[in-house]
Every structure is written in structure tokens, then in C-alpha cells.
Amino acid sequence: MSSQGLLIRRANIILPNGESIVGDVLIRDRQIVNVSPSEIEETATRSIDADGLTLLPGVIDPQVHFREPGLEHKEDLFTASCACAKGGVTSFLEMPNTRPLTISQAALNDKLERAANKCLVNYGFFIGATSDNLLELLQASPTPGIKIFMGSMHGPLLVDPQEILEAIFANGNILIAVHAEDQTRLRQRREEFANIHDVAIHSQIQDSLAALIATKRALALSKKYRRRLHILHMSTAEEADLLREDKPSWVTAEVTPQHLLLNTTAYEKIGSLAQMNPPLRTSHDNQVLWQALLDGVIDFIATDHAPHTLEEKAQTYPQSPSGMPGVETSLPLMLTAAVEGRCTVAQVVNWMSTAVATAYSIPNKGLISPGYDADLVLVDLNSRKKVRREELVTKCGWSPFEGWNLTGWPVTTIVGGEVVYHKGELNTSIRGRALSFER
């Protein structure tokens, strides 16, 4: 179909300048070839009437945990990419804490091969830092960057010693993405609260100071070596205030919908389904993070999609694992916020697509413009639908936002000019492609 073309008619199109027009988009050979406010008279193999729908660039989710290889009972690349397609996510960047860990070129190649065979959407994979794989980090390709767990991790992926962090920041030039929680403080807090099994204590154990200490440490190393740094899933007002005062041009940060829209009151409602790392914070943190996002202190949105089974989540804290799914709900959550006046649809496009492509130097992604890849999503901003567990595609089968009444649900998702999701139906024969990262 892609060689003969796809024509989208009468869509409300969000343009690169943030303005919108009602018009047509013509796609050929995986790319957008024409965006017109008037009717395109060329023919195409397939035409979609998008009257009343809004056309956005496909979401690029820059932080997910899809659990393959080794933990496929929670999720796998096929089920996760189906969930992506249903949620309007056309590309993802996946993290290295699988089994085996993605800490070598061989492990990276294995993931790329698995994804080529299984993924409905486009994909990229981080390589994980350890205390002794610096050579692998310097040579890994293609990868969006190096993931460092400064805390909240066990085993080889925990990189806490200063001399190891110094060596990683001092060598090479690809992006370093950090999970910023201070391991020393986490150990102390776990000992202090060891006999408390109420899951709400999680936010006190992994407190704001643990996050702030690690973020300050990463920022200092980035400034010392002028190394490209990205701060993953920022969760605290203190971190946002720090970056507002001291954010070099080569540093970026992200926030999850969970940290914008949920807070510690969620423990009372959904228990361990609200448990994640870094934890949910207070309503004050919600407000400060929102403002930082609106002001550009925080650059974009990621889900940190990290599914566990309901049986695993039902264990008594601290045996209950941290993490929650997110790729199916992130776009409707943010578009609902836009419709309710907290931001604009154009800002959502920037935070969930354009700014991500820019930060990770992903060519030809993130805009609706001739020459760009035809990774697109049509959404319905004129109706609302609740998040229902039975309708989710993710293998874990639950959402922390169950029951929320949202707008902006995807109607059609297009990957490389191919319709991968349309009106509730997935085309599981479509395969995405490996993302490239310009250096």
C-alpha cells in the first residue's frame, strides 16, 4: 500500500508552527509528500475520511520497559507494541533492565532482531552502564544513549561509585540518561522504615531528597565534562526548581503523566498499583512539575511503561514491585489536560513527539511536514471514553487510570505510511523499523 499511497482527507492538522488547518495529507513510500489546506486531487490506494478528527505526529515514547527478553510473563515486544499502536505511540526507546541485561553489543543486537520480527511500531534500545563495561558503552550502535541507574536498582546496573560515574561521563559523547535516586540515602531510609508494610511508605522511603541528591550529582558531572545529560522521570518540585536555576543547554529532562496527574493520595484508592520508582509525590509537586513543563524547564513526556502482573502487585510491600503501564493512556491523558485548559494540543504534540525527536536526534520524526516519516495518529477530541481494564492490550491487563473519563483517544495510528490501528482493530502484520540517531 505504501508505494501507491495513503490519503487522509479533511483532518484538523497540527502544523509544525503549532497552528492547525483543516486539510488533506498525502503519503507515499513511507513519507509525507503533501500537506494541503485544499483538497488533494491525486489518487491513492487507500483514503481515510478524517472529518472531525485531529491529526498529530505519532507519539515517541522515550522511556519504556517492555520486559523482553526474560520477563515475558509481564509483557513482551509484540504485546507492548500492540499497546503502543492502540495508544498512538509510533516509536519507543526501551530500557536495558531485561534478562539478560542490555549491557553489550550482542545483547543490543538480540533486541533489535527480536523487535524486527515482533514490533508493530518503530524501536530503539538503550545500553545499560555497569561498573566494568565502558568499552561496550563507547562502541554500542545504534542506541539513543547510555542508561545509568544511580539508585533504586540491584545487581550490575546499579552504578553508584563516583569513580565509575566519572569514567562514564568523561569518555564518549552519546547521551547519558540517568535514573536519579541516591542509593546511599535509599539504603538508610529502607532500614529506618523496614517494619512498615503500608505501600504508602514507599514515597517516604524514596523521598524527594534522594532524588535531589542524585540529580545534583548528575548535573555536576555533566557540567564538569560538558556531557549530554537527560534526567529521566523527574518527580519532585525540588528538582524542577534546581533545573530552573541551573540547566545547561545540553541538559534535558522528562516527566511522566503519573507524576503530573497522580500523587500520594492514589495509594488509598489503588494501593500498590500506585507504586513506582521514583514514587508519586504530593499535589504541590504536581503543580510545580506542570509549571516547569509549561515553561520549558522540563522538555518532554515519557511514560516509563513498566508493567507487572496483578498477582505480583498484590504482594505485601516491599515485596510488591514498582512500576505501572502507560503507553495506551498517555496521549489521551495529556489531550484531556489540553481540552480542560491546562495546556494546548500543540504543546502536547511538542512534548510527546517533536521535542523527543530533537533531543535524541532522530531524523525525520515528530512533525507533519513533507519529507517527514509518515508516523501519524488521528484522535477524537469530541468525545470521551473511560479507561476500562478489559479493553487494554498490554499483557499486564491493568492501568492506574482505570475509570478515568478521557478524550483524545486514537482512532487511527499510522506507522511508516501503513495503518497499524484503525477503529479498534490492530493490523498485526505491520512491522516498524529500527530508529536511527544522528551524532
XYZ file of C-alpha atoms in Angstrom:
439
model
C 0.000 0.000 0.000
C 2.732 2.477 0.900
C 4.152 2.579 -2.629
C 0.722 3.525 -4.002
C -0.093 5.924 -1.211
C -2.451 6.791 1.575
C -4.624 9.902 1.546
C -6.024 11.437 4.730
C -8.879 13.809 3.991
C -10.442 16.677 5.954
C -8.370 16.262 9.109
C -7.665 19.013 11.593
C -3.877 19.005 11.083
C -1.456 20.272 13.732
C 1.298 22.009 11.753
C 4.980 22.419 12.757
C 4.341 26.019 13.860
C 1.671 24.825 16.291
C -1.202 26.208 14.270
C -3.866 23.961 12.782
C -5.606 23.727 9.440
C -8.338 21.516 8.080
C -6.929 19.772 5.067
C -5.508 16.705 3.368
C -2.259 14.771 3.783
C -0.805 12.538 1.076
C 1.621 9.767 1.972
C 3.804 7.778 -0.420
C 6.779 5.466 0.166
C 6.613 5.822 3.972
C 6.833 9.616 3.864
C 4.539 12.627 3.897
C 4.649 14.170 0.419
C 1.931 16.821 0.611
C 0.066 18.721 3.312
C -2.648 20.910 1.843
C -5.490 23.112 3.161
C -7.345 22.333 -0.057
C -8.411 19.007 -1.473
C -5.552 16.928 -2.876
C -6.679 15.644 -6.238
C -4.136 12.848 -6.574
C -5.416 9.326 -6.058
C -4.155 6.818 -3.539
C -4.690 3.149 -2.833
C -6.399 3.962 0.446
C -8.239 7.044 1.640
C -9.309 7.858 5.198
C -12.087 10.337 5.869
C -10.833 12.200 8.940
C -13.643 14.751 9.162
C -13.962 15.819 12.804
C -10.679 14.175 13.821
C -7.322 15.760 14.680
C -4.095 14.609 13.032
C -0.949 14.607 15.184
C 2.582 13.314 14.700
C 2.840 9.861 16.238
C 3.963 9.786 19.861
C 7.610 8.944 20.508
C 7.772 7.411 23.981
C 11.372 7.828 25.148
C 11.258 5.588 28.215
C 9.622 2.168 28.357
C 10.346 -1.232 29.895
C 8.932 -3.918 27.605
C 10.359 -6.877 29.591
C 11.743 -8.950 26.690
C 13.892 -10.972 26.944
C 13.496 -12.788 30.219
C 10.351 -11.346 31.783
C 7.777 -12.015 29.088
C 5.121 -13.069 31.584
C 4.730 -9.319 32.333
C 4.938 -8.007 28.751
C 6.774 -8.725 25.505
C 7.759 -6.733 22.456
C 4.723 -7.844 20.461
C 2.086 -7.136 23.126
C 3.766 -3.878 24.128
C 3.955 -2.662 20.533
C 0.286 -3.529 20.080
C -0.445 -1.370 23.121
C 1.691 1.376 21.583
C -0.255 1.258 18.323
C -3.564 1.435 20.174
C -2.285 4.393 22.199
C -0.934 6.388 19.247
C 2.713 5.633 20.095
C 4.557 5.071 16.816
C 8.121 4.853 18.213
C 9.649 3.875 21.551
C 13.005 3.839 23.335
C 13.366 0.843 25.627
C 15.460 0.389 28.744
C 18.186 -2.192 29.493
C 16.921 -3.950 32.641
C 15.823 -7.136 30.906
C 17.206 -10.665 31.408
C 19.905 -10.791 30.214
C 20.723 -7.133 30.750
C 21.308 -4.993 27.667
C 24.920 -4.175 28.526
C 26.745 -5.393 25.415
C 26.534 -5.040 21.652
C 25.471 -8.676 21.435
C 22.528 -8.078 23.763
C 21.619 -4.917 21.853
C 21.709 -6.825 18.560
C 19.486 -9.513 20.037
C 16.845 -6.951 20.998
C 16.992 -5.311 17.576
C 16.465 -8.684 15.909
C 13.561 -9.536 18.210
C 11.952 -6.161 17.536
C 12.321 -6.510 13.763
C 10.311 -9.722 13.975
C 7.707 -8.614 16.525
C 7.180 -4.848 16.778
C 4.278 -3.101 15.086
C 5.938 0.290 15.705
C 9.440 1.786 15.464
C 12.004 0.999 18.129
C 15.320 1.871 19.746
C 17.141 0.385 22.722
C 19.343 1.935 25.394
C 22.532 0.242 26.513
C 22.968 -0.019 30.273
C 26.040 1.109 32.179
C 27.766 -1.178 34.667
C 30.962 -0.786 36.667
C 33.025 -2.555 34.002
C 31.506 -2.165 30.517
C 32.901 1.211 29.457
C 34.297 -0.198 26.200
C 30.874 -1.564 25.268
C 29.310 1.812 26.024
C 31.770 3.574 23.737
C 31.097 1.250 20.813
C 27.375 0.457 21.086
C 25.291 1.271 17.999
C 22.570 2.055 17.146
C 21.388 3.308 20.507
C 19.742 6.501 21.774
C 22.112 6.576 24.718
C 23.531 5.125 27.905
C 21.202 4.403 30.817
C 22.639 4.827 34.308
C 20.739 3.646 37.364
C 22.253 5.783 40.123
C 19.939 4.109 42.626
C 16.764 2.056 43.031
C 18.364 -0.928 41.311
C 20.136 -4.148 42.257
C 22.945 -6.008 40.541
C 25.313 -4.846 37.797
C 23.079 -1.991 36.586
C 23.446 -0.145 39.886
C 26.236 2.380 39.249
C 26.879 4.368 42.409
C 30.659 4.766 42.943
C 31.880 8.234 41.996
C 34.950 6.978 40.126
C 32.804 4.811 37.840
C 30.388 7.649 37.130
C 33.320 9.958 36.414
C 34.751 7.499 33.887
C 31.435 7.137 32.053
C 30.824 10.892 31.870
C 34.430 11.583 30.849
C 34.520 9.174 27.912
C 32.468 9.251 24.715
C 29.864 11.704 23.548
C 26.499 9.967 23.313
C 23.627 10.956 25.558
C 23.594 9.728 29.158
C 20.143 9.201 30.694
C 20.003 8.860 34.468
C 17.569 7.355 36.920
C 18.371 9.893 39.624
C 17.857 8.474 43.104
C 20.683 8.355 45.624
C 21.399 4.780 46.639
C 23.057 5.642 49.954
C 20.005 7.534 51.140
C 17.674 4.806 49.873
C 19.536 2.191 51.928
C 19.316 4.363 55.035
C 15.613 5.032 54.563
C 14.809 1.362 53.939
C 16.448 0.443 57.219
C 14.595 3.233 59.027
C 11.171 2.124 57.742
C 11.894 -1.605 57.447
C 8.945 -2.820 59.539
C 6.225 -0.803 57.815
C 4.220 -2.676 55.189
C 1.802 0.032 54.135
C 2.664 0.690 50.484
C 2.201 4.437 51.039
C 5.515 4.424 52.927
C 7.208 3.935 49.552
C 7.051 7.677 48.863
C 8.730 8.413 52.186
C 11.480 5.822 51.773
C 12.375 7.009 48.280
C 11.880 10.618 49.219
C 12.427 13.919 47.433
C 15.878 14.361 48.953
C 17.059 11.045 47.475
C 16.033 12.331 44.048
C 17.537 15.782 44.534
C 20.920 14.470 45.725
C 21.285 12.256 42.648
C 20.089 14.893 40.192
C 22.583 17.401 41.629
C 25.326 14.796 41.294
C 24.487 14.003 37.674
C 24.222 17.684 36.812
C 27.642 18.392 38.329
C 29.233 15.594 36.283
C 27.507 16.779 33.121
C 28.817 20.316 33.653
C 32.310 19.098 34.511
C 32.640 17.115 31.281
C 30.114 19.065 29.161
C 28.411 15.736 28.567
C 24.938 15.455 27.099
C 22.639 14.550 30.010
C 18.986 13.591 30.185
C 17.180 13.289 33.515
C 14.551 10.568 33.373
C 11.108 10.730 35.023
C 11.672 13.858 37.117
C 9.292 13.658 40.061
C 9.950 16.452 42.561
C 9.436 20.176 42.890
C 12.972 20.474 44.248
C 14.490 19.001 41.084
C 12.367 21.268 38.887
C 13.466 24.296 40.910
C 17.108 23.200 40.601
C 16.890 22.991 36.813
C 15.037 26.271 36.620
C 18.091 27.894 38.219
C 20.829 25.764 36.652
C 20.137 23.981 33.377
C 22.914 23.981 30.770
C 21.860 23.946 27.126
C 22.969 20.321 26.753
C 20.730 19.026 29.579
C 17.136 17.849 29.102
C 14.529 16.391 31.431
C 11.261 14.489 31.173
C 8.194 13.919 33.327
C 5.592 11.146 33.272
C 1.819 11.641 33.166
C 1.743 9.797 36.507
C 3.873 12.439 38.211
C 1.742 15.200 36.713
C -1.675 13.688 37.408
C -1.333 11.293 40.356
C 0.022 11.899 43.849
C 0.283 10.127 47.180
C -3.495 10.140 47.637
C -3.592 7.402 44.981
C -2.302 4.824 47.473
C -5.630 4.975 49.315
C -7.552 4.335 46.105
C -5.471 1.789 44.178
C -2.864 0.548 46.663
C 0.275 -0.947 45.147
C -0.932 -0.146 41.620
C 0.274 3.361 42.504
C 3.773 2.133 43.411
C 6.536 3.189 41.032
C 10.136 4.447 41.015
C 10.641 7.301 41.604
C 7.481 7.348 43.692
C 4.413 9.519 43.413
C 4.773 12.791 45.309
C 2.428 15.485 46.661
C -0.095 17.726 44.942
C 2.448 20.544 45.347
C 4.938 18.532 43.301
C 2.239 18.010 40.654
C 1.744 21.768 40.378
C 5.448 22.646 40.220
C 6.167 19.938 37.640
C 3.278 21.165 35.472
C 4.624 24.699 35.581
C 8.142 23.522 34.762
C 6.783 21.633 31.768
C 4.813 24.651 30.571
C 7.881 26.876 30.973
C 10.260 24.546 29.132
C 12.306 23.655 32.206
C 11.094 20.095 31.614
C 11.378 19.239 27.939
C 9.022 16.360 27.226
C 6.817 13.474 28.349
C 7.675 9.780 28.807
C 5.528 7.021 30.258
C 8.101 4.809 32.000
C 5.763 1.965 30.969
C 6.851 -0.758 33.406
C 4.210 -3.487 33.731
C 3.872 -6.172 36.373
C 1.145 -8.759 36.758
C -1.730 -8.159 39.161
C -0.541 -11.168 41.162
C 2.894 -9.593 41.594
C 1.381 -6.260 42.536
C -0.832 -7.946 45.153
C 2.177 -8.944 47.266
C 2.728 -7.204 50.600
C 5.031 -4.179 50.486
C 8.004 -4.120 49.988
C 7.691 -7.361 48.016
C 5.244 -5.652 45.650
C 7.221 -4.451 42.597
C 7.395 -0.836 41.434
C 6.092 0.155 38.020
C 2.931 0.694 36.022
C 1.854 0.521 32.369
C 1.286 3.702 30.376
C 1.609 3.607 26.589
C -2.135 3.144 25.937
C -3.250 6.054 28.077
C -0.515 8.710 27.889
C -1.804 10.548 24.824
C -5.477 10.645 25.923
C -4.386 11.772 29.394
C -2.393 14.696 28.009
C -5.003 15.616 25.396
C -7.663 15.600 28.109
C -5.489 18.046 30.028
C -5.311 20.187 26.885
C -9.072 20.157 26.356
C -9.514 21.109 30.016
C -7.246 24.138 29.525
C -4.086 23.072 31.345
C -2.070 23.267 28.116
C -2.658 23.323 24.352
C -2.833 20.480 21.853
C 0.211 21.987 20.115
C 2.148 21.785 23.392
C 1.180 18.132 23.763
C 2.492 17.494 20.238
C 5.788 19.133 21.146
C 6.152 17.293 24.466
C 5.221 13.867 23.110
C 6.780 13.935 19.665
C 8.689 16.926 18.303
C 10.875 17.646 21.346
C 11.674 13.950 21.798
C 12.879 13.620 18.200
C 15.022 16.723 18.671
C 16.517 15.625 21.990
C 17.503 12.196 20.716
C 18.489 13.405 17.222
C 16.012 11.106 15.497
C 15.815 12.285 11.877
C 12.526 12.879 10.036
C 10.280 12.257 13.024
C 7.948 14.387 15.088
C 6.370 16.789 12.598
C 3.631 16.765 9.978
C 5.566 18.171 7.045
C 6.621 16.988 3.567
C 9.735 14.838 3.777
C 8.989 13.607 7.279
C 8.181 9.987 8.025
C 4.501 9.147 7.926
C 4.170 8.198 11.604
C 0.833 9.743 12.500
C -2.192 9.411 14.750
C -5.766 10.559 14.255
C -7.504 11.325 17.538
C -11.056 12.154 18.528
C -11.254 15.276 20.686
C -15.045 15.457 20.500
C -15.995 12.511 22.682
C -14.935 10.857 25.917
C -14.467 7.247 26.941
C -13.430 5.655 30.206
C -10.259 3.644 30.711
C -11.513 0.065 31.016
C -9.349 -2.826 32.109
C -10.990 -5.254 29.713
C -10.134 -3.063 26.716
C -6.404 -2.768 27.430
C -3.947 -4.529 25.136
C -0.923 -4.529 27.445
C -0.293 -8.057 28.713
C -0.467 -6.990 32.370
C -4.116 -6.037 31.849
C -4.498 -3.050 34.194
C -3.976 0.704 34.397
C -3.590 3.107 37.336
C -6.018 5.344 35.440
C -8.824 2.801 35.271
C -12.181 4.587 35.364
C -10.814 7.959 34.224
C -13.013 9.531 31.565
C -10.691 10.742 28.800
C -10.841 12.381 25.407
C -8.316 12.262 22.567
C -8.359 8.512 22.124
C -6.641 7.349 18.918
C -8.944 6.361 16.085
C -6.199 5.557 13.568
C -2.458 5.027 14.038
C -0.124 5.050 11.038
C 3.468 3.755 11.088
C 5.619 4.331 8.024
C 2.546 5.061 5.936
C 0.813 1.836 6.969
C -2.364 1.745 9.035
C -1.462 -0.301 12.098
C -4.563 0.536 14.164
C -7.991 1.675 12.988
C -11.253 1.926 14.901
C -10.435 -0.732 17.445
C -8.649 -3.151 15.113
C -4.910 -3.825 15.063
C -3.098 -4.857 11.887
C -0.554 -7.189 13.446
C 1.169 -7.858 10.120
C 2.778 -4.393 10.128
C 6.358 -4.068 11.366
C 8.112 -0.911 12.437
C 11.754 -0.128 11.840
C 14.832 0.500 13.949
C 15.266 4.171 14.733
C 18.467 5.956 13.802
C 20.209 8.548 15.962
C 22.346 11.272 14.410
C 25.526 12.140 16.308
